[in-house]
CSV table of C-alpha atoms in Angstrom, one decimal:
chain,number,residue,atom,x,y,z
A,286,MET,CA,40.2,-18.1,30.5
A,287,ALA,CA,42.2,-16.8,28.0
A,288,ALA,CA,42.2,-12.9,27.8
A,289,LEU,CA,43.6,-10.2,25.2
A,290,GLY,CA,43.5,-6.7,26.5
A,291,GLY,CA,40.9,-7.4,29.5
A,292,GLY,CA,37.8,-7.3,26.9
A,293,GLY,CA,39.6,-8.8,24.3
A,294,LEU,CA,39.5,-12.4,23.5
A,295,ARG,CA,37.9,-14.2,25.5
A,296,LEU,CA,36.6,-17.6,24.5
A,297,LEU,CA,36.9,-20.1,27.1
A,298,SER,CA,35.3,-19.4,30.4
A,299,VAL,CA,35.9,-21.5,33.6
A,300,SER,CA,33.1,-23.9,33.5
A,301,GLY,CA,31.0,-23.0,36.5
A,302,PRO,CA,26.9,-24.1,37.7
A,303,GLY,CA,24.6,-24.8,35.1
A,304,ARG,CA,27.2,-24.8,32.8
A,305,GLU,CA,28.9,-27.2,30.4
A,306,PRO,CA,32.6,-27.6,30.5
A,307,GLU,CA,35.1,-26.4,28.7
A,308,SER,CA,35.5,-29.2,26.3
A,309,ALA,CA,31.7,-29.7,25.4
A,310,ALA,CA,32.4,-26.1,23.5
A,311,LEU,CA,35.5,-26.4,21.8
A,312,ASN,CA,36.7,-30.0,21.3
A,313,GLY,CA,40.5,-29.4,21.7
A,314,ALA,CA,41.6,-26.1,19.9
A,315,GLY,CA,42.4,-23.5,21.7
A,316,PRO,CA,40.9,-20.4,22.0
A,317,GLY,CA,44.6,-18.2,19.6
A,318,LEU,CA,43.9,-21.2,16.7
A,319,CYS,CA,40.4,-20.7,16.7
A,320,CYS,CA,40.8,-16.6,16.4
A,321,TRP,CA,43.1,-17.6,13.8
A,322,VAL,CA,40.6,-20.4,12.2
A,323,SER,CA,37.8,-17.6,11.8
A,324,VAL,CA,40.1,-15.0,10.0
A,325,CYS,CA,41.1,-16.9,7.6
A,326,SER,CA,37.3,-18.0,7.0
A,327,CYS,CA,36.2,-15.0,6.7
A,328,LEU,CA,38.4,-14.2,4.0
A,329,SER,CA,38.4,-16.2,2.2
A,330,LEU,CA,34.1,-16.2,2.0
A,331,ALA,CA,35.1,-12.6,1.3
A,332,CYS,CA,37.5,-13.5,-1.6
A,333,SER,CA,35.2,-15.3,-2.9
A,334,TYR,CA,32.7,-13.7,-2.9
A,335,VAL,CA,34.8,-11.0,-5.5
A,336,GLY,CA,36.6,-13.4,-7.3
A,337,SER,CA,32.9,-14.8,-8.2
A,338,LEU,CA,32.2,-11.7,-9.8
A,339,TYR,CA,35.7,-11.7,-12.3
A,340,VAL,CA,35.3,-16.0,-13.0
A,341,TRP,CA,33.4,-14.5,-16.4
A,342,LYS,CA,35.8,-12.7,-19.3
A,343,SER,CA,34.2,-9.8,-20.7
A,344,ASP,CA,35.3,-5.9,-22.2
A,345,LEU,CA,31.5,-5.4,-21.2
A,346,PRO,CA,31.2,-2.2,-18.3
A,347,ARG,CA,29.9,-3.9,-15.1
A,348,ASP,CA,26.6,-2.1,-15.4
A,349,HIS,CA,26.1,-4.1,-19.2
A,350,PRO,CA,22.9,-6.3,-18.7
A,351,ALA,CA,25.2,-9.3,-20.0
A,352,VAL,CA,27.3,-9.3,-17.5
A,353,ILE,CA,24.9,-8.0,-14.3
A,354,LYS,CA,23.1,-11.6,-15.4
A,355,ARG,CA,26.7,-13.5,-15.2
A,356,ARG,CA,27.3,-12.1,-12.3
A,357,PHE,CA,24.2,-12.9,-10.8
A,358,THR,CA,24.6,-16.6,-11.6
A,359,SER,CA,28.4,-17.1,-10.1
A,360,VAL,CA,27.6,-14.9,-7.1
A,361,LEU,CA,24.2,-16.7,-6.3
A,362,ILE,CA,26.7,-20.1,-6.5
A,363,VAL,CA,28.7,-18.7,-4.1
A,364,SER,CA,26.2,-17.3,-2.0
A,365,SER,CA,24.7,-20.3,-2.1
A,366,LEU,CA,28.0,-22.8,-0.7
A,367,SER,CA,29.0,-20.2,2.0
A,368,PRO,CA,27.4,-21.8,4.3
A,369,LEU,CA,29.8,-25.2,4.4
A,370,CYS,CA,32.4,-22.8,5.3
A,371,VAL,CA,30.5,-22.1,8.7
A,372,LEU,CA,30.5,-25.9,8.5
A,373,LEU,CA,33.9,-26.4,8.2
A,374,TRP,CA,34.9,-23.4,10.9
A,375,ARG,CA,33.2,-25.4,13.1
A,376,GLU,CA,34.9,-29.2,12.5
A,377,LEU,CA,38.3,-26.9,12.6
A,378,THR,CA,37.8,-25.7,15.7
A,379,GLY,CA,35.5,-28.5,17.2
A,380,LEU,CA,33.3,-25.7,18.6
A,381,GLN,CA,29.7,-27.4,19.8
A,382,LEU,CA,27.2,-24.5,18.1
A,383,GLY,CA,24.2,-26.2,20.5
A,384,ILE,CA,21.8,-24.2,18.0
A,385,PRO,CA,20.8,-25.1,14.6
A,386,LEU,CA,23.3,-23.6,11.8
A,387,PHE,CA,20.6,-22.1,10.0
A,388,THR,CA,19.3,-20.5,12.9
A,389,LEU,CA,22.6,-19.1,14.2
A,390,MET,CA,22.6,-17.2,10.4
A,391,GLY,CA,19.1,-15.7,11.2
A,392,PHE,CA,16.8,-18.2,9.5
A,393,ARG,CA,14.3,-18.9,11.9
A,394,LEU,CA,10.1,-18.8,12.2
A,395,GLU,CA,10.8,-17.6,15.3
A,396,GLY,CA,9.5,-13.4,15.5
A,397,ILE,CA,10.0,-13.5,11.8
A,398,PHE,CA,6.8,-11.5,11.4
A,399,LEU,CA,7.6,-9.2,14.3
A,400,ALA,CA,10.7,-8.9,13.2
A,401,ALA,CA,9.8,-7.7,9.8
A,402,LEU,CA,7.0,-6.4,9.8
A,403,LEU,CA,6.5,-4.5,12.9
A,404,PRO,CA,9.9,-2.8,14.9
A,405,LEU,CA,12.2,-4.3,12.9
A,406,LEU,CA,10.1,-2.7,9.6
A,407,LEU,CA,10.6,0.6,11.7
A,408,THR,CA,13.9,0.7,11.9
A,409,MET,CA,14.9,-0.5,8.7
A,410,VAL,CA,13.0,2.2,7.3
A,411,ARG,CA,11.3,4.9,8.8
A,412,VAL,CA,14.4,5.1,11.0
A,413,LEU,CA,16.5,4.9,8.2
A,414,GLU,CA,14.1,7.6,6.6
A,415,VAL,CA,14.8,9.5,9.4
A,416,LEU,CA,18.0,10.0,8.8
A,417,PHE,CA,17.6,10.6,5.0
A,418,LEU,CA,14.8,13.2,6.6
A,419,GLY,CA,17.4,16.3,5.1
A,420,PRO,CA,17.5,14.6,1.5
A,421,LEU,CA,13.4,14.1,1.0
A,422,ILE,CA,13.1,18.1,2.3
A,423,GLN,CA,15.9,19.4,0.2
A,424,LEU,CA,14.3,17.7,-2.8
A,425,SER,CA,10.8,19.0,-1.7
A,426,MET,CA,12.3,22.3,-1.4
A,427,ASP,CA,13.5,22.3,-4.9
A,428,TYR,CA,11.5,20.2,-6.8
A,429,PRO,CA,7.4,19.9,-4.9
A,430,TRP,CA,6.3,18.5,-7.7
A,431,ASP,CA,9.0,16.0,-8.7
A,432,LEU,CA,8.3,14.5,-5.1
A,433,VAL,CA,4.5,13.8,-5.1
A,434,ASN,CA,4.5,13.0,-8.9
A,435,GLY,CA,7.9,10.7,-7.7
A,436,LEU,CA,6.0,8.9,-5.2
A,437,LYS,CA,3.2,8.2,-6.9
A,438,GLY,CA,4.9,6.5,-9.5
A,439,ALA,CA,6.8,4.2,-6.9
A,440,LEU,CA,3.3,3.1,-6.0
A,441,ALA,CA,2.0,2.4,-9.7
A,442,PRO,CA,2.3,-1.5,-10.3
A,443,GLN,CA,3.3,-0.2,-13.9
A,444,ALA,CA,6.4,0.9,-12.1
A,445,TRP,CA,6.9,-2.7,-9.9
A,446,VAL,CA,7.0,-4.4,-13.1
A,447,GLN,CA,9.6,-1.9,-14.7
A,448,CYS,CA,11.5,-2.5,-12.1
A,449,LEU,CA,11.3,-6.5,-12.3
A,450,THR,CA,12.9,-6.8,-15.5
A,451,ASP,CA,15.8,-3.8,-15.0
A,452,MET,CA,18.8,-5.9,-13.9
A,453,ARG,CA,20.6,-3.4,-12.5
A,454,TRP,CA,17.3,-2.8,-9.9
A,455,LEU,CA,17.9,-6.4,-9.1
A,456,ARG,CA,21.8,-6.1,-8.5
A,457,ASN,CA,21.0,-3.1,-6.6
A,458,GLN,CA,18.0,-4.0,-4.8
A,459,VAL,CA,17.6,-7.5,-4.3
A,460,ILE,CA,21.2,-9.8,-5.2
A,461,ALA,CA,23.9,-7.5,-3.6
A,462,PRO,CA,21.9,-7.5,-0.2
A,463,LEU,CA,20.5,-10.7,-0.4
A,464,THR,CA,24.0,-12.1,-1.2
A,465,GLU,CA,26.1,-9.9,0.7
A,466,GLU,CA,24.1,-10.0,4.3
A,467,LEU,CA,24.2,-13.9,3.8
A,468,VAL,CA,28.1,-13.8,3.6
A,469,PHE,CA,29.0,-11.4,5.3
A,470,ARG,CA,26.8,-11.4,8.6
A,471,ALA,CA,24.7,-14.4,8.6
A,472,CYS,CA,28.3,-16.2,8.0
A,473,MET,CA,31.0,-13.9,9.5
A,474,LEU,CA,29.2,-12.9,12.6
A,475,PRO,CA,28.9,-16.5,13.8
A,476,MET,CA,32.7,-17.2,13.2
A,477,LEU,CA,33.8,-14.1,14.5
A,478,ALA,CA,31.8,-13.9,17.6
A,479,PRO,CA,32.8,-16.4,20.0
A,480,CYS,CA,36.8,-15.1,19.0
A,481,THR,CA,36.4,-11.3,20.1
A,482,GLY,CA,32.7,-11.1,21.3
A,483,LEU,CA,30.1,-9.5,19.9
A,484,GLY,CA,31.1,-5.7,19.8
A,485,PRO,CA,34.4,-6.4,18.9
A,486,ALA,CA,33.1,-8.8,16.3
A,487,ILE,CA,30.2,-6.2,14.9
A,488,PHE,CA,33.2,-3.6,14.0
A,489,THR,CA,35.4,-6.2,12.6
A,490,CYS,CA,33.1,-8.0,10.7
A,491,PRO,CA,32.4,-4.6,8.9
A,492,LEU,CA,36.4,-4.3,7.1
A,493,PHE,CA,35.7,-7.9,5.0
A,494,PHE,CA,32.8,-5.9,3.9
A,495,GLY,CA,34.4,-2.4,3.0
A,496,VAL,CA,37.7,-4.7,1.6
A,497,ALA,CA,35.5,-6.4,-0.4
A,498,HIS,CA,34.0,-3.3,-2.4
A,499,PHE,CA,38.2,-2.3,-3.6
A,500,HIS,CA,37.4,-4.4,-6.8
A,501,HIS,CA,35.2,-1.4,-8.2
A,502,VAL,CA,38.7,-0.3,-8.1
A,503,ILE,CA,40.1,-2.2,-11.2
A,504,GLU,CA,36.6,-1.7,-13.4
A,505,GLN,CA,37.2,1.9,-13.0
A,506,LEU,CA,40.9,1.8,-13.9
A,507,ARG,CA,40.2,-0.5,-16.5
A,508,PHE,CA,37.4,2.0,-18.7
A,509,ARG,CA,39.6,4.8,-17.1
A,510,GLN,CA,36.4,6.5,-15.5
A,511,GLY,CA,38.8,8.9,-14.0
A,512,SER,CA,42.1,10.1,-12.8
A,513,VAL,CA,44.4,7.3,-10.9
A,514,GLY,CA,44.3,10.0,-8.3
A,515,SER,CA,40.4,10.2,-8.0
A,516,ILE,CA,39.3,6.8,-8.2
A,517,PHE,CA,40.9,6.1,-5.2
A,518,LEU,CA,39.8,8.6,-3.0
A,519,SER,CA,36.4,7.1,-4.1
A,520,ALA,CA,37.4,4.0,-3.5
A,521,ALA,CA,38.8,5.0,0.7
A,522,PHE,CA,35.4,7.5,0.6
A,523,GLN,CA,32.9,4.0,-0.4
A,524,PHE,CA,35.6,1.2,2.2
A,525,SER,CA,34.8,4.0,4.9
A,526,TYR,CA,31.0,4.4,4.3
A,527,THR,CA,30.7,0.9,3.6
A,528,ALA,CA,32.3,-0.4,6.8
A,529,VAL,CA,29.6,2.4,9.0
A,530,PHE,CA,27.0,1.2,7.5
A,531,GLY,CA,28.3,-2.7,7.7
A,532,ALA,CA,28.4,-1.7,11.5
A,533,TYR,CA,25.1,-1.3,11.8
A,534,THR,CA,23.1,-3.8,10.1
A,535,ALA,CA,26.4,-6.7,12.1
A,536,PHE,CA,24.3,-4.5,14.9
A,537,LEU,CA,20.5,-5.1,13.7
A,538,PHE,CA,21.3,-8.5,13.1
A,539,VAL,CA,22.8,-9.1,16.5
A,540,ARG,CA,19.8,-7.5,18.4
A,541,THR,CA,17.0,-8.9,16.1
A,542,GLY,CA,18.8,-12.5,15.9
A,543,HIS,CA,17.0,-12.2,11.4
A,544,LEU,CA,18.7,-11.8,8.5
A,545,ILE,CA,15.8,-10.2,6.9
A,546,GLY,CA,15.8,-6.9,8.8
A,547,PRO,CA,19.7,-5.9,7.7
A,548,VAL,CA,18.8,-7.4,3.8
A,549,LEU,CA,16.3,-4.8,4.2
A,550,CYS,CA,17.8,-1.9,5.0
A,551,HIS,CA,20.9,-2.7,2.4
A,552,SER,CA,18.3,-2.3,0.0
A,553,PHE,CA,17.0,0.6,1.2
A,554,CYS,CA,19.9,2.5,1.7
A,555,ASN,CA,21.5,1.3,-1.7
A,556,TYR,CA,18.4,3.2,-3.8
A,557,MET,CA,18.6,6.1,-0.9
A,558,GLY,CA,21.9,6.4,-1.8
A,559,PHE,CA,25.0,8.3,0.4
A,560,PRO,CA,22.7,11.8,1.4
A,561,ALA,CA,23.9,15.1,-0.6
A,562,VAL,CA,25.5,17.1,2.3
A,563,CYS,CA,27.7,19.2,0.2
A,564,ALA,CA,24.5,20.4,-2.2
A,565,ALA,CA,23.0,21.1,1.2
A,566,LEU,CA,25.7,23.4,2.2
A,567,GLU,CA,25.0,25.4,-0.7
A,568,HIS,CA,21.8,24.9,-1.0
A,569,PRO,CA,20.2,28.9,-0.6
A,570,GLN,CA,18.4,27.6,2.8
A,571,ARG,CA,21.0,25.4,4.4
A,572,CYS,CA,19.9,26.6,7.7
A,573,PRO,CA,17.4,24.8,8.1
A,574,LEU,CA,18.2,22.1,5.5
A,575,LEU,CA,21.4,21.6,7.7
A,576,LEU,CA,19.2,21.4,10.8
A,577,SER,CA,17.1,18.8,9.4
A,578,TYR,CA,20.0,16.6,9.1
A,579,ALA,CA,20.7,16.8,12.6
A,580,LEU,CA,17.3,16.1,13.7
A,581,GLY,CA,17.5,13.2,11.7
A,582,VAL,CA,20.9,11.7,12.8
A,583,GLY,CA,19.1,13.0,16.3
A,584,LEU,CA,16.2,11.3,16.4
A,585,PHE,CA,18.1,7.8,14.5
A,586,MET,CA,20.3,7.6,17.7
A,587,LEU,CA,17.3,8.1,19.6
A,588,LEU,CA,15.0,5.2,17.9
A,589,LEU,CA,17.9,3.0,17.7
A,590,GLN,CA,18.7,1.3,21.1
A,591,PRO,CA,14.4,0.6,21.6
A,592,LEU,CA,13.1,-0.5,18.4
A,593,THR,CA,16.1,-2.9,18.5
A,594,ASP,CA,15.9,-4.1,22.2
A,595,PRO,CA,16.3,-7.7,22.0
A,596,LYS,CA,13.0,-8.6,24.3
A,597,LEU,CA,11.4,-7.9,21.1
A,598,TYR,CA,12.4,-10.9,19.3
A,599,SER,CA,13.0,-13.9,21.8
A,600,SER,CA,15.8,-15.7,21.8
A,601,LEU,CA,18.9,-14.3,20.0
A,602,PRO,CA,21.1,-17.3,18.2
A,603,LEU,CA,23.9,-15.1,18.4
A,604,CYS,CA,23.5,-14.4,22.2
A,605,LEU,CA,22.5,-18.7,23.2
A,606,LEU,CA,26.2,-19.3,21.5
A,607,LEU,CA,28.3,-16.8,23.3
A,608,ASP,CA,26.1,-17.3,26.9
A,609,ARG,CA,27.7,-21.3,26.1
A,610,THR,CA,31.4,-19.7,25.5
A,611,TRP,CA,31.6,-16.2,28.3
A,612,ASP,CA,31.1,-16.2,31.5
A,613,SER,CA,27.9,-13.7,31.4
A,614,ALA,CA,25.0,-12.5,28.6
A,615,PRO,CA,26.8,-9.6,26.4
A,616,PRO,CA,25.6,-6.2,27.0
A,617,LEU,CA,24.0,-6.2,23.6
A,618,CYS,CA,22.3,-9.4,24.6
A,619,SER,CA,19.5,-7.2,26.5
């Protein structure tokens, strides 16, 4: 068995009773080659995704409807072709998946209603509302009527019709969550997990996701949307935030075996934005506000494990894949 750092690289395991031979899992490709192919494949996917945004030459800003429509086209094409990268990775490594490709990528009917509507929906919406409990309380303190009217407006059919005709809303709430989770989670995790294991893959995958967001620096510099220092500082913060968020959605993808959960979570967080912690520090009632923030984070951590219990979602494709190549099922699978 190849090993790196004890719990790092352990792709192949010694054959045992009831386990397929090594050659059945990996035809000729060593673990080192498999990892290089996996990393290069993920890097190629990330570059293709970001590169597709710039195939159109335009002097208009990124929020212009014409720019958004063009980018919809190129991003959807790249995302639709992204499963081919996983197939190419399989051929180059010789890894016998033993699981249908789209099942491995989270497209499966088994458990989908339970995953989307019950515990996973609670994870995406209810738990993340708990995480944003502070901002909601802050809004209710500052503008109580605005909060009530905002909730009424959000439930009105006219509001949804208006959203569906808003290019920025479609980008932030539909296209970006769907395509980014497909490329950066559903495609990358199956390629990284056999090389590093589930735990390291969950924290490695978001690095590609975070770096991919650095392309905003190009547009901010181009349209002079701030000083160079502030732009790069903002990019560093966005990288950190998106990396942490990417680890969370990767965790959800692994623990549920479905893509729909991370997509819903991504869409919700795009809508909520980052919590206004600095504003809470300067608020006249900052003590109860900060307490609500702490309570929200505590409840989020408390509910994270039980609401993503793999027993709720039937068999997990990534866990089945690793069970073919590792000595035992990873801890995240139980």
